[in-house]
Amino acid sequence: MEAKTSPNRGTPNNSPRASSLTQFRMIVVSVTCATLVSVVNNIIMPNDRLSSSGNRSHDTPQKYPKTSKKLTKDQHINTFWWPSPEEYGGILGKIHDFQNPSDCSAASAKFFVWRSKSDNENDTRGLTAWAHAASSHMLHALTDADQPEAGHRILINDDKLFPMAKGCEHGLETRECYFEPLTNCKLSDVDDYETADPKSSNIKILSKTDEEYDRNVRTLYTSDSIWFRKVKDMYSWTGLGFNSQHSTIHMTAASLAYYFRVKPWLRKEIDERLRRNIPLDLNPQRTIGVPIRRSDKCHGHALEGSASGELECPPLEEYLKKVKEFLAFDPRIENVIVTSEDKSACEEFLEILNKELPSLRVIQNIGDVQQGTGSGSKLEAYTEGSSNAEVVASALTSLHMHMRA
């Protein structure tokens, strides 16, 4: 996990925008402070397709005018911004259109139902692990598992408990406690495998992620696994053609951006935290971000109930080394955004920075829960009395802070 900088992002006085959705190309697996890096700062696509009436067209490319609201909505460095699929078109708009049909009961509508694990209450996946699964399942649905000529499916999640939504005060304890629904269709629109005729040709439940199936099946259910099918042809279904702004990496980025559309209450919370944490004079071109992932990500951790460690976490001196490399590349760097779900690691790194690079202005996620685990459903570690909502808000605030680097 490296510090990062984006030389072409933003302007000296205001914007945290990047040149395109390509800035979402680097994903850091985490739940609190190191969630996603180089994320969507500008999703304006040169080949977005809009008709003269304002509706999306599939035939006439048209660039957005320079005075478009889309070019001005993210001018404030310390306020919430996220791309709107209804406004931005391009791949994100395509996903939105396919996921939100005018008639979910139409005979042509086909569904891919994302099932929870049978023991979902003990699912320890963090925010980005869920997002990775959602992105992969969505690509499966949009391509009908690499057969786009057979049509696409609408991805819809079940209504079982979302572990990170335990104790939700803003609705049901589902994914929709925090995020906008994946589709405007309802579970009542799909064929229910629990009540349907076992011999029905309208339903198929996958026994494993790569199992083949009849593409004519109306309702397909994922297997009871946290894993997903890897789609080879991620992009051709869009019909947008390949160019610098429309590619497989943009496809992945757009699917993640679509998944992370937060509810108004959470947007307000993140906005308030950004206003508190991001200085108005921060220049993204002179800022680097250091998202530090520790705790249960590391081999040999002793956090009960969290996922097992996945790697040998590098020493903090390696993070310092990368910061120095960026400074050597661009001596004008003056700010460093430091976040971590691991409080002790964060404090230790800040001490190292203060000693080795005292001239850098350090920007932190003030109010971060730093629960000391990558699992948003496992709050034991450093803090007492924290809620899942506070963990999610902290994690997503860190994500948005690193968009400013």
mmCIF file of C-alpha atoms in Angstrom:
data_model
loop_
_atom_site.group_PDB
_atom_site.id
_atom_site.type_symbol
_atom_site.label_atom_id
_atom_site.label_comp_id
_atom_site.label_asym_id
_atom_site.label_seq_id
_atom_site.Cartn_x
_atom_site.Cartn_y
_atom_site.Cartn_z
ATOM 1 C CA MET A 1 0.000 0.000 0.000
ATOM 2 C CA GLU A 2 1.690 3.124 -1.164
ATOM 3 C CA ALA A 3 1.322 6.809 -0.716
ATOM 4 C CA LYS A 4 -0.048 8.331 -3.879
ATOM 5 C CA THR A 5 -0.308 11.575 -5.721
ATOM 6 C CA SER A 6 -2.107 12.698 -8.851
ATOM 7 C CA PRO A 7 -0.162 15.485 -10.593
ATOM 8 C CA ASN A 8 -3.000 16.371 -12.975
ATOM 9 C CA ARG A 9 -5.836 16.466 -10.488
ATOM 10 C CA GLY A 10 -7.724 19.514 -9.377
ATOM 11 C CA THR A 11 -6.715 23.145 -9.655
ATOM 12 C CA PRO A 12 -4.525 25.133 -7.255
ATOM 13 C CA ASN A 13 -7.481 26.945 -5.710
ATOM 14 C CA ASN A 14 -10.463 24.687 -5.644
ATOM 15 C CA SER A 15 -11.260 21.439 -7.384
ATOM 16 C CA PRO A 16 -10.537 17.899 -6.157
ATOM 17 C CA ARG A 17 -11.455 16.586 -9.597
ATOM 18 C CA ALA A 18 -9.269 14.193 -11.520
ATOM 19 C CA SER A 19 -8.994 14.116 -15.277
ATOM 20 C CA SER A 20 -11.446 11.229 -15.558
ATOM 21 C CA LEU A 21 -12.952 8.174 -13.914
ATOM 22 C CA THR A 22 -9.551 6.546 -14.432
ATOM 23 C CA GLN A 23 -8.615 8.046 -11.077
ATOM 24 C CA PHE A 24 -10.614 5.214 -9.490
ATOM 25 C CA ARG A 25 -8.060 2.730 -10.762
ATOM 26 C CA MET A 26 -6.425 1.914 -7.421
ATOM 27 C CA ILE A 27 -8.430 0.214 -4.706
ATOM 28 C CA VAL A 28 -7.203 -0.300 -1.176
ATOM 29 C CA VAL A 29 -9.015 -3.020 0.744
ATOM 30 C CA SER A 30 -10.099 -1.562 4.095
ATOM 31 C CA VAL A 31 -13.037 -0.462 6.204
ATOM 32 C CA THR A 32 -12.033 2.686 8.066
ATOM 33 C CA CYS A 33 -9.189 4.918 7.003
ATOM 34 C CA ALA A 34 -7.682 3.153 3.984
ATOM 35 C CA THR A 35 -10.822 2.393 2.050
ATOM 36 C CA LEU A 36 -10.298 3.455 -1.576
ATOM 37 C CA VAL A 37 -7.504 5.480 -3.119
ATOM 38 C CA SER A 38 -7.429 7.437 -6.386
ATOM 39 C CA VAL A 39 -11.225 7.349 -6.549
ATOM 40 C CA VAL A 40 -13.790 8.977 -8.797
ATOM 41 C CA ASN A 41 -13.173 12.712 -8.874
ATOM 42 C CA ASN A 42 -14.581 13.384 -12.292
ATOM 43 C CA ILE A 43 -16.733 11.006 -14.279
ATOM 44 C CA ILE A 44 -17.461 13.297 -17.212
ATOM 45 C CA MET A 45 -17.205 11.187 -20.340
ATOM 46 C CA PRO A 46 -16.421 12.827 -23.696
ATOM 47 C CA ASN A 47 -18.716 10.364 -25.480
ATOM 48 C CA ASP A 48 -21.682 10.568 -23.116
ATOM 49 C CA ARG A 49 -24.811 10.302 -25.177
ATOM 50 C CA LEU A 50 -27.679 12.685 -24.635
ATOM 51 C CA SER A 51 -30.535 13.509 -26.954
ATOM 52 C CA SER A 52 -31.716 17.066 -27.539
ATOM 53 C CA SER A 53 -34.535 16.410 -25.090
ATOM 54 C CA GLY A 54 -32.038 15.642 -22.326
ATOM 55 C CA ASN A 55 -32.587 11.881 -22.416
ATOM 56 C CA ARG A 56 -29.790 9.458 -23.135
ATOM 57 C CA SER A 57 -29.494 8.428 -26.741
ATOM 58 C CA HIS A 58 -27.657 5.391 -28.056
ATOM 59 C CA ASP A 59 -26.729 6.863 -31.403
ATOM 60 C CA THR A 60 -25.540 10.473 -31.319
ATOM 61 C CA PRO A 61 -22.399 11.271 -29.265
ATOM 62 C CA GLN A 62 -22.457 14.705 -27.676
ATOM 63 C CA LYS A 63 -20.007 16.431 -25.358
ATOM 64 C CA TYR A 64 -21.328 18.244 -22.334
ATOM 65 C CA PRO A 65 -21.090 22.036 -22.691
ATOM 66 C CA LYS A 66 -18.322 23.781 -20.760
ATOM 67 C CA THR A 67 -20.900 25.627 -18.685
ATOM 68 C CA SER A 68 -22.579 22.408 -17.604
ATOM 69 C CA LYS A 69 -23.463 21.930 -13.956
ATOM 70 C CA LYS A 70 -21.384 18.782 -14.176
ATOM 71 C CA LEU A 71 -18.249 20.892 -14.428
ATOM 72 C CA THR A 72 -18.998 23.088 -11.441
ATOM 73 C CA LYS A 73 -20.682 20.942 -8.805
ATOM 74 C CA ASP A 74 -17.410 19.767 -7.220
ATOM 75 C CA GLN A 75 -15.708 23.140 -6.950
ATOM 76 C CA HIS A 76 -15.566 23.156 -3.149
ATOM 77 C CA ILE A 77 -12.558 21.319 -1.783
ATOM 78 C CA ASN A 78 -14.086 20.545 1.610
ATOM 79 C CA THR A 79 -17.622 19.492 0.674
ATOM 80 C CA PHE A 80 -19.179 16.194 -0.353
ATOM 81 C CA TRP A 81 -19.083 15.240 -4.024
ATOM 82 C CA TRP A 82 -19.902 12.004 -5.850
ATOM 83 C CA PRO A 83 -20.781 11.394 -9.504
ATOM 84 C CA SER A 84 -24.490 11.222 -10.301
ATOM 85 C CA PRO A 85 -25.407 8.475 -12.779
ATOM 86 C CA GLU A 86 -28.541 10.363 -13.824
ATOM 87 C CA GLU A 87 -26.451 13.404 -14.804
ATOM 88 C CA TYR A 88 -23.094 12.111 -15.940
ATOM 89 C CA GLY A 89 -24.038 9.547 -18.569
ATOM 90 C CA GLY A 90 -21.236 7.410 -19.955
ATOM 91 C CA ILE A 91 -20.689 4.008 -18.392
ATOM 92 C CA LEU A 92 -22.186 5.073 -15.076
ATOM 93 C CA GLY A 93 -25.303 6.232 -16.891
ATOM 94 C CA LYS A 94 -25.482 2.944 -18.767
ATOM 95 C CA ILE A 95 -25.379 0.991 -15.511
ATOM 96 C CA HIS A 96 -28.101 3.200 -14.061
ATOM 97 C CA ASP A 97 -30.325 2.744 -17.124
ATOM 98 C CA PHE A 98 -29.928 -1.034 -17.181
ATOM 99 C CA GLN A 99 -30.467 -1.348 -13.426
ATOM 100 C CA ASN A 100 -33.554 0.857 -13.409
ATOM 101 C CA PRO A 101 -35.946 -0.250 -16.165
ATOM 102 C CA SER A 102 -39.280 1.431 -16.780
ATOM 103 C CA ASP A 103 -41.113 -1.867 -16.224
ATOM 104 C CA CYS A 104 -39.651 -4.484 -13.885
ATOM 105 C CA SER A 105 -42.506 -6.873 -14.638
ATOM 106 C CA ALA A 106 -41.854 -6.937 -18.374
ATOM 107 C CA ALA A 107 -41.474 -10.373 -19.942
ATOM 108 C CA SER A 108 -38.015 -9.368 -21.150
ATOM 109 C CA ALA A 109 -36.779 -8.524 -17.650
ATOM 110 C CA LYS A 110 -34.246 -10.993 -16.244
ATOM 111 C CA PHE A 111 -32.767 -10.890 -12.745
ATOM 112 C CA PHE A 112 -29.624 -11.879 -10.881
ATOM 113 C CA VAL A 113 -30.350 -12.128 -7.153
ATOM 114 C CA TRP A 114 -27.350 -11.577 -4.868
ATOM 115 C CA ARG A 115 -27.890 -13.913 -1.929
ATOM 116 C CA SER A 116 -26.457 -13.449 1.547
ATOM 117 C CA LYS A 117 -24.429 -16.187 3.201
ATOM 118 C CA SER A 118 -26.516 -18.636 5.196
ATOM 119 C CA ASP A 119 -24.683 -17.473 8.326
ATOM 120 C CA ASN A 120 -24.642 -13.834 7.231
ATOM 121 C CA GLU A 121 -24.782 -12.525 10.802
ATOM 122 C CA ASN A 122 -21.181 -13.669 11.149
ATOM 123 C CA ASP A 123 -20.022 -12.292 7.809
ATOM 124 C CA THR A 124 -16.891 -10.273 8.620
ATOM 125 C CA ARG A 125 -16.342 -8.674 5.217
ATOM 126 C CA GLY A 126 -15.550 -4.968 5.199
ATOM 127 C CA LEU A 127 -16.895 -2.193 2.994
ATOM 128 C CA THR A 128 -14.569 -2.691 0.050
ATOM 129 C CA ALA A 129 -14.914 -6.485 0.136
ATOM 130 C CA TRP A 130 -18.671 -6.015 -0.233
ATOM 131 C CA ALA A 131 -18.117 -3.454 -2.989
ATOM 132 C CA HIS A 132 -15.762 -5.794 -4.840
ATOM 133 C CA ALA A 133 -18.378 -8.556 -4.715
ATOM 134 C CA ALA A 134 -21.097 -6.146 -5.857
ATOM 135 C CA SER A 135 -18.983 -4.914 -8.777
ATOM 136 C CA SER A 136 -18.241 -8.471 -9.875
ATOM 137 C CA HIS A 137 -21.858 -9.614 -9.583
ATOM 138 C CA MET A 138 -22.970 -6.523 -11.488
ATOM 139 C CA LEU A 139 -20.605 -7.292 -14.357
ATOM 140 C CA HIS A 140 -21.955 -10.847 -14.339
ATOM 141 C CA ALA A 141 -25.503 -9.482 -14.568
ATOM 142 C CA LEU A 142 -24.791 -6.845 -17.236
ATOM 143 C CA THR A 143 -23.063 -9.367 -19.499
ATOM 144 C CA ASP A 144 -25.132 -12.405 -18.434
ATOM 145 C CA ALA A 145 -21.812 -14.096 -17.715
ATOM 146 C CA ASP A 146 -19.964 -13.158 -20.904
ATOM 147 C CA GLN A 147 -22.950 -13.618 -23.199
ATOM 148 C CA PRO A 148 -24.249 -10.052 -23.700
ATOM 149 C CA GLU A 149 -25.978 -11.160 -26.892
ATOM 150 C CA ALA A 150 -28.415 -13.026 -24.614
ATOM 151 C CA GLY A 151 -29.396 -9.745 -22.992
ATOM 152 C CA HIS A 152 -28.574 -8.414 -19.552
ATOM 153 C CA ARG A 153 -29.815 -9.123 -16.046
ATOM 154 C CA ILE A 154 -30.800 -6.729 -13.291
ATOM 155 C CA LEU A 155 -28.721 -7.180 -10.147
ATOM 156 C CA ILE A 156 -30.784 -7.091 -6.955
ATOM 157 C CA ASN A 157 -29.715 -8.016 -3.435
ATOM 158 C CA ASP A 158 -31.849 -9.960 -0.992
ATOM 159 C CA ASP A 159 -33.322 -8.350 2.112
ATOM 160 C CA LYS A 160 -31.412 -10.367 4.693
ATOM 161 C CA LEU A 161 -29.417 -8.714 7.477
ATOM 162 C CA PHE A 162 -26.441 -6.646 6.275
ATOM 163 C CA PRO A 163 -23.925 -7.214 9.123
ATOM 164 C CA MET A 164 -22.655 -3.628 9.124
ATOM 165 C CA ALA A 165 -26.252 -2.374 9.429
ATOM 166 C CA LYS A 166 -26.879 -3.924 12.830
ATOM 167 C CA GLY A 167 -28.677 -1.375 14.968
ATOM 168 C CA CYS A 168 -29.534 0.811 11.961
ATOM 169 C CA GLU A 169 -31.395 3.967 13.002
ATOM 170 C CA HIS A 170 -32.187 5.010 9.452
ATOM 171 C CA GLY A 171 -34.247 2.103 8.170
ATOM 172 C CA LEU A 172 -33.995 -1.653 7.966
ATOM 173 C CA GLU A 173 -30.822 -3.519 8.876
ATOM 174 C CA THR A 174 -29.967 -4.053 5.219
ATOM 175 C CA ARG A 175 -27.494 -2.587 2.758
ATOM 176 C CA GLU A 176 -30.025 0.186 2.123
ATOM 177 C CA CYS A 177 -29.399 1.544 5.625
ATOM 178 C CA TYR A 178 -26.380 3.303 4.098
ATOM 179 C CA PHE A 179 -26.611 3.085 0.323
ATOM 180 C CA GLU A 180 -29.125 3.730 -2.413
ATOM 181 C CA PRO A 181 -30.804 0.588 -3.796
ATOM 182 C CA LEU A 182 -29.026 -1.190 -6.624
ATOM 183 C CA THR A 183 -32.237 -1.109 -8.662
ATOM 184 C CA ASN A 184 -35.738 0.304 -8.690
ATOM 185 C CA CYS A 185 -37.062 -3.255 -9.042
ATOM 186 C CA LYS A 186 -38.307 -5.086 -5.960
ATOM 187 C CA LEU A 187 -37.882 -8.626 -4.730
ATOM 188 C CA SER A 188 -41.590 -9.063 -5.474
ATOM 189 C CA ASP A 189 -40.648 -8.701 -9.174
ATOM 190 C CA VAL A 190 -38.363 -11.758 -9.154
ATOM 191 C CA ASP A 191 -39.295 -15.429 -9.052
ATOM 192 C CA ASP A 192 -39.079 -16.585 -5.443
ATOM 193 C CA TYR A 193 -37.285 -19.918 -5.237
ATOM 194 C CA GLU A 194 -38.811 -20.652 -1.828
ATOM 195 C CA THR A 195 -42.382 -20.565 -3.110
ATOM 196 C CA ALA A 196 -41.978 -21.492 -6.777
ATOM 197 C CA ASP A 197 -42.478 -24.907 -8.310
ATOM 198 C CA PRO A 198 -39.197 -26.821 -7.891
ATOM 199 C CA LYS A 199 -39.449 -27.805 -11.556
ATOM 200 C CA SER A 200 -39.925 -24.244 -12.749
ATOM 201 C CA SER A 201 -37.799 -23.281 -15.722
ATOM 202 C CA ASN A 202 -37.878 -19.643 -14.603
ATOM 203 C CA ILE A 203 -35.471 -20.156 -11.676
ATOM 204 C CA LYS A 204 -31.891 -21.297 -11.343
ATOM 205 C CA ILE A 205 -29.811 -21.319 -8.152
ATOM 206 C CA LEU A 206 -26.111 -21.537 -8.850
ATOM 207 C CA SER A 207 -24.330 -24.236 -6.872
ATOM 208 C CA LYS A 208 -20.954 -22.647 -7.573
ATOM 209 C CA THR A 209 -19.830 -19.324 -8.959
ATOM 210 C CA ASP A 210 -18.746 -20.582 -12.400
ATOM 211 C CA GLU A 211 -21.617 -22.985 -13.007
ATOM 212 C CA GLU A 212 -23.127 -22.694 -16.477
ATOM 213 C CA TYR A 213 -26.845 -22.062 -16.872
ATOM 214 C CA ASP A 214 -29.592 -21.514 -19.429
ATOM 215 C CA ARG A 215 -29.535 -17.829 -20.357
ATOM 216 C CA ASN A 216 -33.317 -17.974 -20.878
ATOM 217 C CA VAL A 217 -33.880 -18.469 -17.143
ATOM 218 C CA ARG A 218 -35.715 -15.410 -15.845
ATOM 219 C CA THR A 219 -34.370 -15.350 -12.278
ATOM 220 C CA LEU A 220 -30.850 -16.471 -11.479
ATOM 221 C CA TYR A 221 -29.609 -16.701 -7.886
ATOM 222 C CA THR A 222 -25.978 -16.483 -6.806
ATOM 223 C CA SER A 223 -24.412 -19.400 -5.010
ATOM 224 C CA ASP A 224 -24.183 -19.333 -1.224
ATOM 225 C CA SER A 225 -20.620 -18.054 -1.333
ATOM 226 C CA ILE A 226 -18.772 -14.800 -0.820
ATOM 227 C CA TRP A 227 -17.083 -15.315 -4.179
ATOM 228 C CA PHE A 228 -18.211 -14.458 -7.694
ATOM 229 C CA ARG A 229 -17.718 -15.288 -11.341
ATOM 230 C CA LYS A 230 -14.919 -13.522 -13.170
ATOM 231 C CA VAL A 231 -16.223 -11.890 -16.330
ATOM 232 C CA LYS A 232 -13.804 -11.738 -19.247
ATOM 233 C CA ASP A 233 -15.637 -9.316 -21.529
ATOM 234 C CA MET A 234 -16.472 -6.551 -19.079
ATOM 235 C CA TYR A 235 -17.132 -3.775 -21.524
ATOM 236 C CA SER A 236 -18.611 -4.555 -24.935
ATOM 237 C CA TRP A 237 -22.191 -4.687 -23.599
ATOM 238 C CA THR A 238 -22.162 -0.879 -23.269
ATOM 239 C CA GLY A 239 -22.027 -0.295 -27.012
ATOM 240 C CA LEU A 240 -19.993 2.856 -26.368
ATOM 241 C CA GLY A 241 -16.875 1.753 -28.228
ATOM 242 C CA PHE A 242 -13.324 1.710 -26.899
ATOM 243 C CA ASN A 243 -11.399 4.933 -26.324
ATOM 244 C CA SER A 244 -9.406 6.646 -23.595
ATOM 245 C CA GLN A 245 -12.532 7.304 -21.535
ATOM 246 C CA HIS A 246 -14.388 4.048 -22.144
ATOM 247 C CA SER A 247 -12.486 0.916 -21.218
ATOM 248 C CA THR A 248 -12.513 -2.069 -18.877
ATOM 249 C CA ILE A 249 -10.874 -0.079 -16.069
ATOM 250 C CA HIS A 250 -13.548 2.578 -16.398
ATOM 251 C CA MET A 251 -16.134 -0.194 -16.257
ATOM 252 C CA THR A 252 -14.816 -1.414 -12.916
ATOM 253 C CA ALA A 253 -14.602 2.125 -11.612
ATOM 254 C CA ALA A 254 -18.158 2.967 -12.670
ATOM 255 C CA SER A 255 -19.587 -0.162 -11.051
ATOM 256 C CA LEU A 256 -17.895 0.744 -7.768
ATOM 257 C CA ALA A 257 -19.068 4.345 -8.027
ATOM 258 C CA TYR A 258 -22.604 3.089 -8.598
ATOM 259 C CA TYR A 259 -22.418 0.841 -5.534
ATOM 260 C CA PHE A 260 -21.112 3.588 -3.211
ATOM 261 C CA ARG A 261 -24.010 6.034 -3.699
ATOM 262 C CA VAL A 262 -24.849 6.932 -0.104
ATOM 263 C CA LYS A 263 -28.188 7.815 1.448
ATOM 264 C CA PRO A 264 -28.902 11.520 2.185
ATOM 265 C CA TRP A 265 -28.362 11.164 5.945
ATOM 266 C CA LEU A 266 -24.925 9.621 5.413
ATOM 267 C CA ARG A 267 -24.038 12.165 2.745
ATOM 268 C CA LYS A 268 -24.816 14.933 5.263
ATOM 269 C CA GLU A 269 -22.650 13.237 7.901
ATOM 270 C CA ILE A 270 -19.696 12.834 5.543
ATOM 271 C CA ASP A 271 -20.070 16.419 4.339
ATOM 272 C CA GLU A 272 -19.908 17.726 7.913
ATOM 273 C CA ARG A 273 -16.783 15.690 8.582
ATOM 274 C CA LEU A 274 -15.106 16.898 5.401
ATOM 275 C CA ARG A 275 -15.782 20.499 6.334
ATOM 276 C CA ARG A 276 -14.164 19.822 9.687
ATOM 277 C CA ASN A 277 -11.124 17.980 8.339
ATOM 278 C CA ILE A 278 -10.169 19.504 4.975
ATOM 279 C CA PRO A 279 -8.510 22.966 5.054
ATOM 280 C CA LEU A 280 -10.003 25.403 2.560
ATOM 281 C CA ASP A 281 -6.534 26.220 1.247
ATOM 282 C CA LEU A 282 -5.617 22.597 0.518
ATOM 283 C CA ASN A 283 -4.160 22.180 -2.964
ATOM 284 C CA PRO A 284 -4.693 18.626 -4.314
ATOM 285 C CA GLN A 285 -1.721 19.040 -6.644
ATOM 286 C CA ARG A 286 0.519 19.443 -3.606
ATOM 287 C CA THR A 287 -1.025 16.734 -1.474
ATOM 288 C CA ILE A 288 -0.323 13.028 -1.093
ATOM 289 C CA GLY A 289 -2.382 10.438 0.735
ATOM 290 C CA VAL A 290 -1.156 7.692 3.025
ATOM 291 C CA PRO A 291 -3.920 5.194 3.846
ATOM 292 C CA ILE A 292 -2.422 2.738 6.347
ATOM 293 C CA ARG A 293 -4.077 -0.689 6.599
ATOM 294 C CA ARG A 294 -3.130 -2.743 9.629
ATOM 295 C CA SER A 295 -4.932 -4.693 12.389
ATOM 296 C CA ASP A 296 -6.686 -7.808 11.039
ATOM 297 C CA LYS A 297 -5.212 -7.383 7.562
ATOM 298 C CA CYS A 298 -1.882 -8.617 8.894
ATOM 299 C CA HIS A 299 -0.814 -12.202 9.423
ATOM 300 C CA GLY A 300 -0.675 -13.177 13.072
ATOM 301 C CA HIS A 301 -3.242 -10.727 14.425
ATOM 302 C CA ALA A 302 -5.118 -11.631 17.604
ATOM 303 C CA LEU A 303 -8.466 -9.930 16.954
ATOM 304 C CA GLU A 304 -11.190 -12.394 17.806
ATOM 305 C CA GLY A 305 -14.087 -12.549 15.340
ATOM 306 C CA SER A 306 -12.357 -10.704 12.515
ATOM 307 C CA ALA A 307 -11.257 -12.216 9.237
ATOM 308 C CA SER A 308 -7.900 -13.992 9.245
ATOM 309 C CA GLY A 309 -4.856 -12.019 8.165
ATOM 310 C CA GLU A 310 -4.089 -11.818 4.458
ATOM 311 C CA LEU A 311 -0.535 -10.517 4.220
ATOM 312 C CA GLU A 312 2.674 -9.549 5.950
ATOM 313 C CA CYS A 313 2.038 -5.888 6.620
ATOM 314 C CA PRO A 314 5.021 -3.726 5.659
ATOM 315 C CA PRO A 315 6.783 -1.765 8.395
ATOM 316 C CA LEU A 316 5.754 1.862 8.769
ATOM 317 C CA GLU A 317 9.208 2.873 7.583
ATOM 318 C CA GLU A 318 8.153 1.642 4.131
ATOM 319 C CA TYR A 319 5.319 4.162 4.096
ATOM 320 C CA LEU A 320 7.804 6.884 5.046
ATOM 321 C CA LYS A 321 10.105 5.743 2.254
ATOM 322 C CA LYS A 322 7.313 6.157 -0.298
ATOM 323 C CA VAL A 323 6.456 9.616 1.001
ATOM 324 C CA LYS A 324 10.083 10.636 0.582
ATOM 325 C CA GLU A 325 10.095 9.238 -2.964
ATOM 326 C CA PHE A 326 7.138 11.442 -3.868
ATOM 327 C CA LEU A 327 8.813 14.438 -2.278
ATOM 328 C CA ALA A 328 11.923 13.774 -4.345
ATOM 329 C CA PHE A 329 9.740 13.583 -7.446
ATOM 330 C CA ASP A 330 7.829 16.768 -6.571
ATOM 331 C CA PRO A 331 9.417 19.000 -3.898
ATOM 332 C CA ARG A 332 6.318 21.253 -3.988
ATOM 333 C CA ILE A 333 4.287 18.707 -2.015
ATOM 334 C CA GLU A 334 3.218 20.359 1.220
ATOM 335 C CA ASN A 335 0.338 18.255 2.609
ATOM 336 C CA VAL A 336 -0.050 14.620 3.590
ATOM 337 C CA ILE A 337 -3.398 13.011 4.430
ATOM 338 C CA VAL A 338 -2.886 10.166 6.909
ATOM 339 C CA THR A 339 -5.655 7.740 7.835
ATOM 340 C CA SER A 340 -5.865 4.269 9.331
ATOM 341 C CA GLU A 341 -8.321 1.954 11.020
ATOM 342 C CA ASP A 342 -5.485 1.097 13.429
ATOM 343 C CA LYS A 343 -5.072 3.866 15.982
ATOM 344 C CA SER A 344 -1.688 2.765 17.309
ATOM 345 C CA ALA A 345 -0.204 2.425 13.814
ATOM 346 C CA CYS A 346 -1.554 5.845 12.865
ATOM 347 C CA GLU A 347 -0.089 7.503 15.947
ATOM 348 C CA GLU A 348 3.260 5.787 15.444
ATOM 349 C CA PHE A 349 3.457 6.906 11.820
ATOM 350 C CA LEU A 350 2.572 10.474 12.752
ATOM 351 C CA GLU A 351 5.468 10.487 15.208
ATOM 352 C CA ILE A 352 7.799 9.261 12.436
ATOM 353 C CA LEU A 353 6.527 11.926 10.051
ATOM 354 C CA ASN A 354 6.944 14.693 12.614
ATOM 355 C CA LYS A 355 10.513 13.614 13.223
ATOM 356 C CA GLU A 356 11.595 12.941 9.637
ATOM 357 C CA LEU A 357 9.479 15.439 7.655
ATOM 358 C CA PRO A 358 8.384 18.192 10.046
ATOM 359 C CA SER A 359 7.659 20.676 7.242
ATOM 360 C CA LEU A 360 4.730 18.644 5.893
ATOM 361 C CA ARG A 361 1.241 19.657 7.024
ATOM 362 C CA VAL A 362 -0.532 16.543 8.276
ATOM 363 C CA ILE A 363 -4.270 16.223 7.710
ATOM 364 C CA GLN A 364 -6.196 13.608 9.683
ATOM 365 C CA ASN A 365 -9.721 12.254 9.819
ATOM 366 C CA ILE A 366 -10.770 13.921 13.066
ATOM 367 C CA GLY A 367 -13.520 11.898 14.697
ATOM 368 C CA ASP A 368 -12.489 8.641 13.024
ATOM 369 C CA VAL A 369 -13.644 5.672 15.121
ATOM 370 C CA GLN A 370 -10.420 3.740 14.372
ATOM 371 C CA GLN A 371 -12.020 0.557 15.638
ATOM 372 C CA GLY A 372 -8.875 -1.480 15.023
ATOM 373 C CA THR A 373 -10.367 -4.020 12.646
ATOM 374 C CA GLY A 374 -11.293 -4.105 8.994
ATOM 375 C CA SER A 375 -14.691 -5.562 9.786
ATOM 376 C CA GLY A 376 -17.454 -3.023 10.129
ATOM 377 C CA SER A 377 -19.510 -5.563 12.034
ATOM 378 C CA LYS A 378 -16.850 -6.246 14.654
ATOM 379 C CA LEU A 379 -16.289 -3.188 16.802
ATOM 380 C CA GLU A 380 -14.144 -4.683 19.535
ATOM 381 C CA ALA A 381 -10.573 -3.432 19.769
ATOM 382 C CA TYR A 382 -9.764 0.165 20.674
ATOM 383 C CA THR A 383 -13.159 1.765 21.140
ATOM 384 C CA GLU A 384 -16.222 1.310 23.293
ATOM 385 C CA GLY A 385 -19.736 2.429 22.524
ATOM 386 C CA SER A 386 -19.174 2.990 18.813
ATOM 387 C CA SER A 387 -21.921 2.092 16.371
ATOM 388 C CA ASN A 388 -21.698 0.451 12.970
ATOM 389 C CA ALA A 389 -22.965 3.705 11.456
ATOM 390 C CA GLU A 390 -20.022 5.609 12.950
ATOM 391 C CA VAL A 391 -17.599 3.063 11.526
ATOM 392 C CA VAL A 392 -19.118 3.339 8.054
ATOM 393 C CA ALA A 393 -19.191 7.146 8.211
ATOM 394 C CA SER A 394 -15.548 7.187 9.326
ATOM 395 C CA ALA A 395 -14.494 4.838 6.528
ATOM 396 C CA LEU A 396 -16.267 6.749 3.804
ATOM 397 C CA THR A 397 -14.982 10.070 5.140
ATOM 398 C CA SER A 398 -11.455 8.719 4.787
ATOM 399 C CA LEU A 399 -12.283 7.667 1.245
ATOM 400 C CA HIS A 400 -13.469 11.153 0.368
ATOM 401 C CA MET A 401 -10.468 12.748 2.066
ATOM 402 C CA HIS A 402 -8.090 10.732 -0.099
ATOM 403 C CA MET A 403 -9.959 11.978 -3.158
ATOM 404 C CA ARG A 404 -8.367 15.324 -2.337
ATOM 405 C CA ALA A 405 -4.827 13.996 -2.798
#
